[in-house]
Coordinates of N, CA and C in Angstrom, one line a residue:
M1 N 23.9 -33.3 28.7 CA 25.2 -32.9 27.5 C 25.3 -32.5 26.5
A2 N 24.7 -32.3 25.7 CA 24.6 -31.4 24.8 C 24.7 -30.0 25.2
Y3 N 24.3 -29.4 26.1 CA 24.2 -28.2 26.3 C 26.0 -28.0 26.9
R4 N 26.1 -29.0 27.5 CA 28.1 -28.7 27.7 C 28.7 -29.0 26.5
T5 N 28.3 -29.6 25.7 CA 28.9 -29.6 24.5 C 28.7 -28.1 23.9
L6 N 27.8 -27.6 23.8 CA 27.2 -26.2 23.4 C 28.1 -25.4 23.7
I7 N 27.9 -25.5 25.2 CA 28.9 -24.2 26.1 C 30.5 -24.5 25.4
A8 N 31.1 -25.8 25.1 CA 32.2 -26.1 25.0 C 32.6 -25.4 23.5
A9 N 31.6 -25.8 22.6 CA 32.0 -25.3 21.0 C 31.9 -23.4 21.4
A10 N 31.4 -23.3 22.1 CA 31.2 -21.4 21.9 C 32.2 -21.0 22.1
L11 N 32.6 -21.6 24.0 CA 34.3 -21.2 24.3 C 35.2 -21.2 22.9
L12 N 35.2 -22.2 22.5 CA 36.5 -22.7 21.3 C 36.3 -21.5 20.2
A13 N 34.8 -21.4 19.9 CA 34.4 -20.5 18.6 C 35.0 -18.8 19.1
S14 N 34.6 -18.4 20.4 CA 34.8 -17.1 21.1 C 35.9 -16.6 21.1
G15 N 36.2 -15.3 20.9 CA 37.7 -15.0 21.2 C 38.7 -15.1 20.3
A16 N 39.9 -14.8 20.9 CA 41.0 -15.0 19.8 C 40.9 -16.2 19.4
A17 N 41.9 -16.8 18.1 CA 42.0 -18.1 17.7 C 42.9 -19.0 18.7
N18 N 43.8 -17.4 19.2 CA 45.1 -18.5 20.3 C 44.5 -18.5 21.7
A19 N 43.2 -18.2 22.3 CA 42.8 -17.9 23.2 C 43.0 -19.4 24.4
A20 N 42.9 -19.7 25.1 CA 43.6 -20.9 25.6 C 42.2 -21.0 26.6
V21 N 41.7 -22.8 26.4 CA 40.7 -22.8 27.1 C 40.9 -24.0 28.0
Y22 N 40.0 -23.9 29.1 CA 40.5 -25.2 30.3 C 39.4 -25.9 30.6
R23 N 39.5 -27.3 30.8 CA 38.4 -28.3 31.3 C 38.9 -28.6 32.5
W24 N 37.8 -28.5 33.5 CA 37.6 -29.1 34.9 C 36.5 -29.9 35.0
V25 N 36.4 -30.5 36.6 CA 35.2 -30.9 37.1 C 35.2 -31.0 38.6
D26 N 33.9 -30.5 38.7 CA 33.6 -29.9 40.4 C 33.6 -31.0 41.0
P27 N 33.6 -31.0 42.4 CA 33.0 -32.2 43.5 C 32.0 -33.1 43.0
E28 N 31.1 -32.3 42.1 CA 30.0 -33.5 41.7 C 29.9 -33.7 40.5
G29 N 31.0 -33.9 40.2 CA 31.2 -34.7 38.9 C 30.8 -34.0 37.6
L30 N 30.3 -32.3 37.7 CA 29.8 -31.8 36.6 C 31.0 -31.1 36.1
V31 N 31.3 -31.1 34.4 CA 32.2 -30.7 33.3 C 32.5 -29.5 33.5
H32 N 33.0 -28.6 33.7 CA 33.2 -27.3 33.3 C 34.2 -26.7 32.3
Y33 N 33.9 -25.7 31.5 CA 34.8 -25.1 30.3 C 34.7 -23.9 30.4
T34 N 36.2 -23.1 30.7 CA 36.4 -21.6 30.8 C 37.5 -21.6 30.2
D35 N 37.7 -19.9 30.2 CA 38.8 -19.6 29.6 C 39.8 -18.6 30.7
R36 N 39.5 -19.2 31.9 CA 40.5 -18.6 33.3 C 40.9 -20.3 33.8
P37 N 42.1 -20.0 33.6 CA 42.7 -21.4 34.6 C 41.9 -21.7 36.0
V38 N 41.8 -22.6 36.4 CA 41.6 -22.9 37.5 C 42.3 -23.9 38.0
P39 N 42.5 -24.1 39.3 CA 43.2 -25.1 40.0 C 42.2 -26.5 39.9
G40 N 43.3 -27.5 39.3 CA 42.9 -28.8 38.8 C 42.5 -29.0 37.2
A41 N 42.6 -27.8 36.7 CA 41.8 -27.9 35.3 C 43.0 -28.2 34.2
E42 N 43.0 -28.7 33.0 CA 43.6 -29.1 32.2 C 43.1 -28.1 31.0
E43 N 44.4 -27.7 30.1 CA 44.2 -26.9 29.2 C 44.0 -28.1 27.6
I44 N 42.6 -27.0 27.3 CA 42.6 -27.9 25.6 C 43.6 -27.3 24.9
K45 N 44.0 -28.2 24.1 CA 45.1 -27.8 22.8 C 43.5 -27.7 21.7
T46 N 43.7 -26.3 20.9 CA 42.7 -26.5 20.1 C 43.4 -26.1 18.5
G47 N 42.6 -26.5 17.7 CA 43.7 -25.6 16.1 C 43.3 -24.6 15.9
P48 N 43.9 -24.2 14.4 CA 43.4 -23.2 14.1 C 41.9 -23.0 13.9
L49 N 41.2 -21.6 13.7 CA 39.7 -22.0 13.2 C 39.9 -22.0 11.7
A50 N 39.0 -22.3 11.4 CA 38.8 -22.4 10.1 C 37.6 -21.2 9.4
T51 N 38.3 -20.6 8.4 CA 37.8 -19.1 8.2 C 37.8 -19.4 6.6
Y52 N 36.9 -18.7 5.8 CA 36.7 -18.5 4.8 C 36.6 -17.1 4.3
P53 N 37.0 -16.3 3.3 CA 36.8 -14.9 2.6 C 35.4 -15.1 2.7
G54 N 34.8 -13.9 3.0 CA 33.4 -13.3 2.0 C 33.5 -13.3 0.9
Q55 N 32.3 -13.0 0.3 CA 32.1 -12.5 -1.5 C 31.1 -11.7 -1.0
R56 N 31.8 -10.5 -1.9 CA 30.3 -9.5 -2.3 C 29.3 -9.8 -3.3
P57 N 27.8 -9.7 -3.4 CA 26.8 -10.1 -4.4 C 27.5 -9.1 -5.6
S58 N 27.4 -10.3 -6.7 CA 27.6 -9.4 -8.1 C 25.7 -8.7 -8.2
A59 N 26.3 -8.1 -9.3 CA 25.4 -6.4 -9.4 C 23.5 -7.7 -10.0
A60 N 24.3 -8.7 -11.0 CA 23.4 -9.8 -11.1 C 22.6 -10.6 -10.0
S61 N 23.4 -11.1 -9.2 CA 22.6 -11.5 -8.1 C 21.7 -10.7 -7.0
R62 N 21.7 -9.4 -7.1 CA 20.9 -8.2 -6.8 C 19.1 -8.7 -7.0
P63 N 18.2 -8.7 -6.3 CA 16.9 -8.5 -6.9 C 16.6 -7.6 -7.5
S64 N 15.7 -7.9 -8.5 CA 15.6 -7.0 -9.6 C 14.1 -6.0 -9.0
G65 N 14.3 -5.1 -9.9 CA 13.5 -4.0 -9.5 C 13.9 -3.3 -8.1
R66 N 14.8 -3.4 -7.8 CA 15.4 -2.6 -6.3 C 16.4 -1.8 -6.9
E67 N 17.1 -1.6 -7.9 CA 18.1 -0.8 -8.7 C 17.8 0.7 -8.5
Q68 N 18.6 1.3 -8.1 CA 18.1 2.9 -8.3 C 18.8 3.3 -9.8
G69 N 18.0 4.2 -10.2 CA 18.3 4.7 -11.5 C 19.4 5.5 -11.6
P70 N 19.6 6.2 -12.8 CA 20.8 7.5 -13.0 C 20.8 8.3 -12.0
R71 N 21.8 8.8 -11.4 CA 22.2 10.1 -10.3 C 22.9 10.9 -10.7
P72 N 22.1 12.1 -11.0 CA 22.7 13.3 -11.7 C 23.3 14.2 -10.4
E73 N 24.4 14.9 -10.9 CA 25.1 15.9 -10.1 C 24.0 16.4 -9.0
F74 N 22.9 16.8 -9.6 CA 21.9 17.9 -8.8 C 20.8 17.6 -7.8
Y75 N 21.0 15.9 -8.3 CA 19.9 14.9 -7.5 C 21.2 14.2 -6.6
P76 N 22.0 14.3 -5.9 CA 23.2 12.8 -5.5 C 22.2 12.0 -4.9
A77 N 21.1 12.5 -3.7 CA 20.4 11.5 -3.1 C 19.1 11.7 -3.4
F78 N 18.4 10.5 -3.6 CA 16.8 10.5 -3.7 C 16.4 9.5 -3.7
S79 N 15.5 9.1 -2.9 CA 15.1 7.7 -1.9 C 13.3 8.0 -1.2
I80 N 12.7 6.9 -1.6 CA 11.8 7.0 -0.8 C 11.8 6.4 0.7
I81 N 11.4 7.6 1.6 CA 11.8 7.6 3.2 C 10.2 6.6 3.7
S82 N 9.0 7.2 3.7 CA 7.9 6.4 3.7 C 6.9 6.2 2.7
P83 N 6.1 5.1 2.3 CA 6.3 4.1 3.4 C 7.7 3.4 3.7
A84 N 8.2 2.4 4.3 CA 9.3 1.6 4.5 C 9.2 0.4 3.5
N85 N 9.9 -0.2 3.0 CA 9.7 -1.2 2.4 C 9.5 -2.3 3.3
D86 N 8.7 -3.2 2.6 CA 8.1 -4.2 2.9 C 6.7 -4.0 4.2
A87 N 6.9 -2.8 4.2 CA 5.6 -2.3 4.8 C 4.1 -2.8 4.5
T88 N 3.2 -2.8 6.0 CA 2.0 -3.0 5.8 C 1.0 -2.0 5.8
I89 N 0.4 -1.3 5.2 CA -1.0 -0.4 5.5 C -2.2 -0.6 5.0
R90 N -2.9 -0.6 6.4 CA -4.3 -0.7 6.5 C -5.4 0.7 6.3
D91 N -5.6 0.6 5.3 CA -6.7 1.8 5.0 C -7.6 1.6 4.2
N92 N -9.0 1.8 4.7 CA -10.1 0.8 4.0 C -10.2 2.0 2.5
T93 N -9.4 3.3 2.8 CA -9.8 4.1 1.3 C -8.7 3.5 0.3
G94 N -7.9 3.0 0.9 CA -6.6 2.5 -0.1 C -5.4 3.7 -0.3
A95 N -5.6 4.6 0.7 CA -4.6 6.0 0.8 C -3.2 5.6 1.0
V96 N -2.3 6.0 0.8 CA -0.7 5.9 1.1 C 0.1 7.2 0.8
A97 N 0.6 7.7 2.2 CA 1.1 9.1 2.4 C 2.5 8.5 1.9
I98 N 2.9 9.2 0.9 CA 4.4 9.0 0.5 C 5.4 10.4 0.8
Q99 N 6.8 9.5 1.4 CA 7.4 10.9 1.7 C 8.7 10.5 1.0
L100 N 9.4 11.5 0.1 CA 10.7 11.5 -0.5 C 11.7 12.2 -0.1
D101 N 12.6 11.6 -0.2 CA 14.5 12.4 0.5 C 14.7 13.1 -0.7
L102 N 14.6 14.1 -1.2 CA 15.3 14.5 -2.7 C 16.1 15.8 -2.2
S103 N 17.4 15.6 -2.3 CA 18.2 16.4 -1.8 C 18.2 17.5 -2.8
G104 N 18.1 19.0 -2.4 CA 17.9 20.5 -3.0 C 16.2 20.2 -4.0
D105 N 16.4 21.3 -4.5 CA 14.6 21.7 -4.8 C 14.8 21.2 -6.0
L106 N 13.7 20.8 -6.5 CA 13.3 20.3 -8.2 C 14.0 21.5 -8.7
R107 N 14.6 21.1 -10.1 CA 14.7 21.8 -11.1 C 13.7 22.7 -11.9
E108 N 13.7 23.8 -12.5 CA 12.8 24.5 -13.3 C 12.7 23.4 -14.5
G109 N 10.9 22.8 -14.6 CA 10.6 22.1 -15.8 C 10.6 20.8 -15.2
H110 N 11.1 20.0 -14.2 CA 11.3 18.9 -13.3 C 10.3 18.6 -12.7
A111 N 9.6 17.3 -12.6 CA 8.4 16.9 -11.7 C 9.0 15.5 -11.3
I112 N 7.9 15.2 -10.6 CA 7.8 13.9 -10.0 C 6.8 13.1 -10.4
A113 N 7.2 12.0 -11.2 CA 6.3 10.8 -11.5 C 6.4 9.7 -10.7
L114 N 5.2 8.9 -10.5 CA 5.2 7.8 -9.7 C 4.9 6.3 -10.3
V115 N 5.7 5.6 -10.3 CA 5.8 4.0 -11.0 C 4.4 3.2 -10.1
I116 N 3.7 2.8 -9.8 CA 3.1 1.4 -9.2 C 3.0 0.4 -9.9
D117 N 3.5 -0.7 -9.5 CA 3.8 -1.9 -10.1 C 4.2 -1.9 -11.5
G118 N 5.0 -1.0 -11.8 CA 5.8 -1.0 -13.4 C 5.4 0.0 -13.9
E119 N 4.2 0.7 -13.8 CA 3.4 1.4 -14.7 C 3.4 2.8 -14.3
R120 N 3.5 3.5 -15.0 CA 4.1 5.0 -14.3 C 2.6 6.0 -14.9
Q121 N 2.2 6.2 -13.8 CA 1.4 7.1 -13.2 C 1.5 8.1 -14.3
P122 N 0.2 8.8 -14.9 CA 0.5 9.7 -15.7 C 0.6 11.3 -14.9
E123 N -0.1 11.4 -13.8 CA -0.2 12.8 -12.7 C 1.3 13.1 -12.5
T124 N 1.7 14.4 -12.6 CA 3.0 14.2 -11.8 C 2.6 15.4 -10.8
V125 N 3.8 15.2 -9.8 CA 3.7 16.3 -8.4 C 5.1 17.0 -8.7
R126 N 5.2 18.3 -7.9 CA 6.8 19.2 -7.6 C 6.9 19.0 -6.3
T127 N 6.2 18.3 -5.2 CA 6.5 18.1 -4.1 C 7.1 16.4 -3.3
S128 N 8.1 17.1 -2.5 CA 8.4 15.4 -2.0 C 7.3 14.5 -0.8
T129 N 6.1 15.2 -0.4 CA 5.0 14.6 0.2 C 4.1 14.7 -0.7
F130 N 3.5 13.7 -0.7 CA 1.8 13.5 -1.7 C 1.2 12.0 -1.0
T131 N -0.1 12.2 -1.0 CA -0.6 10.8 -1.0 C -1.6 10.4 -2.5
I132 N -1.7 8.8 -2.5 CA -2.3 8.6 -3.4 C -3.4 8.0 -2.7
S133 N -4.0 7.7 -3.5 CA -6.1 7.1 -3.0 C -6.4 6.1 -4.1
N134 N -6.7 5.5 -3.4 CA -7.6 4.1 -3.9 C -6.7 2.9 -4.5
L135 N -5.8 2.9 -3.6 CA -4.7 1.8 -4.1 C -5.4 0.3 -3.9
D136 N -5.6 -0.7 -4.9 CA -6.1 -2.1 -4.6 C -5.5 -2.4 -3.3
R137 N -6.2 -3.4 -2.9 CA -5.8 -4.3 -1.7 C -4.5 -5.0 -2.6
G138 N -3.4 -6.0 -2.0 CA -2.8 -6.7 -1.9 C -1.2 -6.0 -2.2
T139 N 0.0 -6.7 -2.8 CA 1.5 -6.3 -2.8 C 1.6 -5.2 -3.9
H140 N 2.4 -4.5 -3.9 CA 2.5 -3.4 -4.9 C 3.9 -3.1 -4.8
T141 N 4.6 -2.4 -6.0 CA 5.5 -2.1 -5.8 C 5.8 -0.7 -6.1
L142 N 6.4 0.4 -5.6 CA 6.4 1.8 -5.7 C 7.8 2.7 -5.9
Q143 N 7.6 3.2 -6.9 CA 9.3 3.5 -7.3 C 8.7 5.8 -7.7
A144 N 9.9 6.3 -7.5 CA 9.5 7.9 -7.5 C 10.5 8.1 -8.7
M145 N 10.3 8.8 -10.1 CA 11.2 8.8 -10.5 C 11.0 11.0 -10.9
V146 N 12.1 11.5 -11.1 CA 12.4 12.7 -11.3 C 12.6 12.8 -13.2
V147 N 11.1 13.5 -13.5 CA 11.4 13.6 -14.9 C 11.7 14.8 -15.7
D148 N 12.0 15.4 -16.8 CA 12.1 16.5 -17.5 C 10.5 17.0 -18.0
G149 N 10.7 18.0 -18.8 CA 9.7 18.5 -19.4 C 8.9 17.9 -20.3
E150 N 10.3 17.2 -21.0 CA 9.3 15.9 -22.2 C 8.9 14.5 -21.5
G151 N 9.2 14.3 -20.0 CA 8.7 13.3 -19.5 C 9.8 12.6 -19.3
N152 N 11.0 12.6 -19.8 CA 12.1 11.6 -19.7 C 12.9 11.2 -18.1
E153 N 12.9 10.5 -17.7 CA 13.8 10.2 -15.9 C 14.9 10.8 -16.3
V154 N 15.1 11.8 -15.3 CA 16.4 12.3 -15.1 C 16.7 11.7 -13.8
A155 N 16.0 11.1 -12.8 CA 17.2 10.3 -11.5 C 15.4 9.4 -11.0
S156 N 15.5 8.1 -10.2 CA 14.8 7.4 -10.0 C 15.1 6.5 -8.2
T157 N 14.3 6.2 -7.9 CA 14.5 5.7 -6.4 C 14.6 4.4 -6.4
A158 N 15.1 3.6 -5.9 CA 14.7 2.3 -5.9 C 13.7 1.9 -5.6
A159 N 13.2 0.6 -6.1 CA 11.5 0.2 -6.0 C 11.5 0.0 -4.2
T160 N 10.2 0.6 -3.7 CA 9.6 -0.2 -2.5 C 9.0 -1.2 -2.6
T161 N 8.5 -2.3 -2.3 CA 7.3 -3.2 -1.8 C 6.3 -2.7 -0.8
I162 N 5.2 -2.6 -1.2 CA 4.3 -2.3 0.4 C 3.0 -3.3 -0.2
H163 N 2.0 -3.6 0.8 CA 1.0 -4.5 1.3 C -0.3 -3.5 1.6
M164 N -1.1 -3.1 0.9 CA -2.3 -2.8 1.1 C -3.4 -3.6 1.7
Q165 N -3.9 -3.5 2.6 CA -4.9 -4.0 3.3 C -6.2 -3.5 3.7
R166 N -7.4 -3.9 3.1 CA -8.3 -2.8 3.1 C -9.7 -3.4 3.3
A167 N -9.9 -3.5 4.6 CA -11.4 -4.7 5.0 C -12.5 -4.8 3.8
A168 N -12.7 -5.8 4.1 CA -13.9 -5.9 3.2 C -15.7 -6.1 3.6
I169 N -16.7 -5.9 3.6 CA -17.3 -6.3 3.9 C -18.2 -6.6 3.4
P170 N -18.9 -8.1 3.7 CA -19.5 -8.9 2.8 C -20.5 -8.4 2.2
P171 N -21.3 -8.4 1.0 CA -22.5 -8.1 0.9 C -23.9 -9.0 2.1
P172 N -24.8 -8.6 1.9 CA -25.9 -9.7 2.7 C -26.0 -10.6 2.2
P173 N -26.6 -11.8 2.8 CA -26.9 -13.0 2.0 C -28.2 -13.0 1.2
S174 N -28.2 -13.5 -0.1 CA -29.9 -13.5 -0.6 C -30.6 -14.2 0.0
P175 N -31.7 -13.8 -0.2 CA -32.5 -14.2 0.7 C -32.9 -15.7 0.0
P176 N -33.2 -16.8 0.6 CA -33.6 -18.1 -0.1 C -35.0 -18.2 -0.9
P177 N -34.9 -19.0 -1.9 CA -35.8 -19.0 -2.9 C -36.7 -19.7 -2.3
P178 N -38.3 -19.3 -2.9 CA -39.4 -19.7 -2.4 C -39.3 -21.0 -2.5
P179 N -40.2 -21.7 -1.5 CA -40.4 -23.1 -1.6 C -41.3 -23.6 -3.0
P180 N -41.1 -24.5 -3.4 CA -42.0 -25.2 -4.7 C -43.6 -25.0 -4.3
G181 N -44.0 -24.6 -5.2 CA -45.8 -23.9 -5.2 C -46.0 -22.8 -4.7
F182 N -45.1 -22.3 -4.0 CA -45.2 -20.9 -3.3 C -45.8 -20.0 -4.5
R183 N -46.9 -19.1 -4.4 CA -47.2 -18.2 -5.5 C -47.4 -17.0 -4.4
T184 N -47.5 -16.0 -5.1 CA -47.9 -14.7 -4.2 C -49.3 -14.1 -4.8
N185 N -49.7 -13.5 -3.9 CA -51.1 -12.6 -4.1 C -51.1 -11.5 -5.2
P186 N -52.3 -11.9 -6.4 CA -52.5 -11.2 -7.1 C -52.7 -9.6 -6.9

């Protein structure tokens, strides 16, 4: 019975608001619903569909840390292509290959700085593909910035969350302590 009700509700909700719905019972007593008239079917009167306008999320409701920074005209597109947001990386050395989408070439005196977990890294690069190494296991946020010669931010990407998994090899167990009264040979 619940299945039939679900079918009827789906038929009522689908299609145009003014589409007709028909109900009929077959010779075995099964109730059917359809949008096409069948001999012996009765039309079900449906009311108007309840609709509500959607709302765009406000800037305050967006997750923090995901916003992009300033976007000057000479860097109209700047984003992290790889790794994807919420990616899990399995690498025992903690290596993460980063690929950026940077429209155009870096201007003279500009470089790319990486921000890991909110901390700007001291090293900068002048390429859109590079690898970081020895990243600890766990969840991290990555963000890239274009910086000028004085280290001021010119443009930045949205933050990307990644999960680093590194296999751990447990140390061998310690030998058991010697039994009481055990003596070693002098």
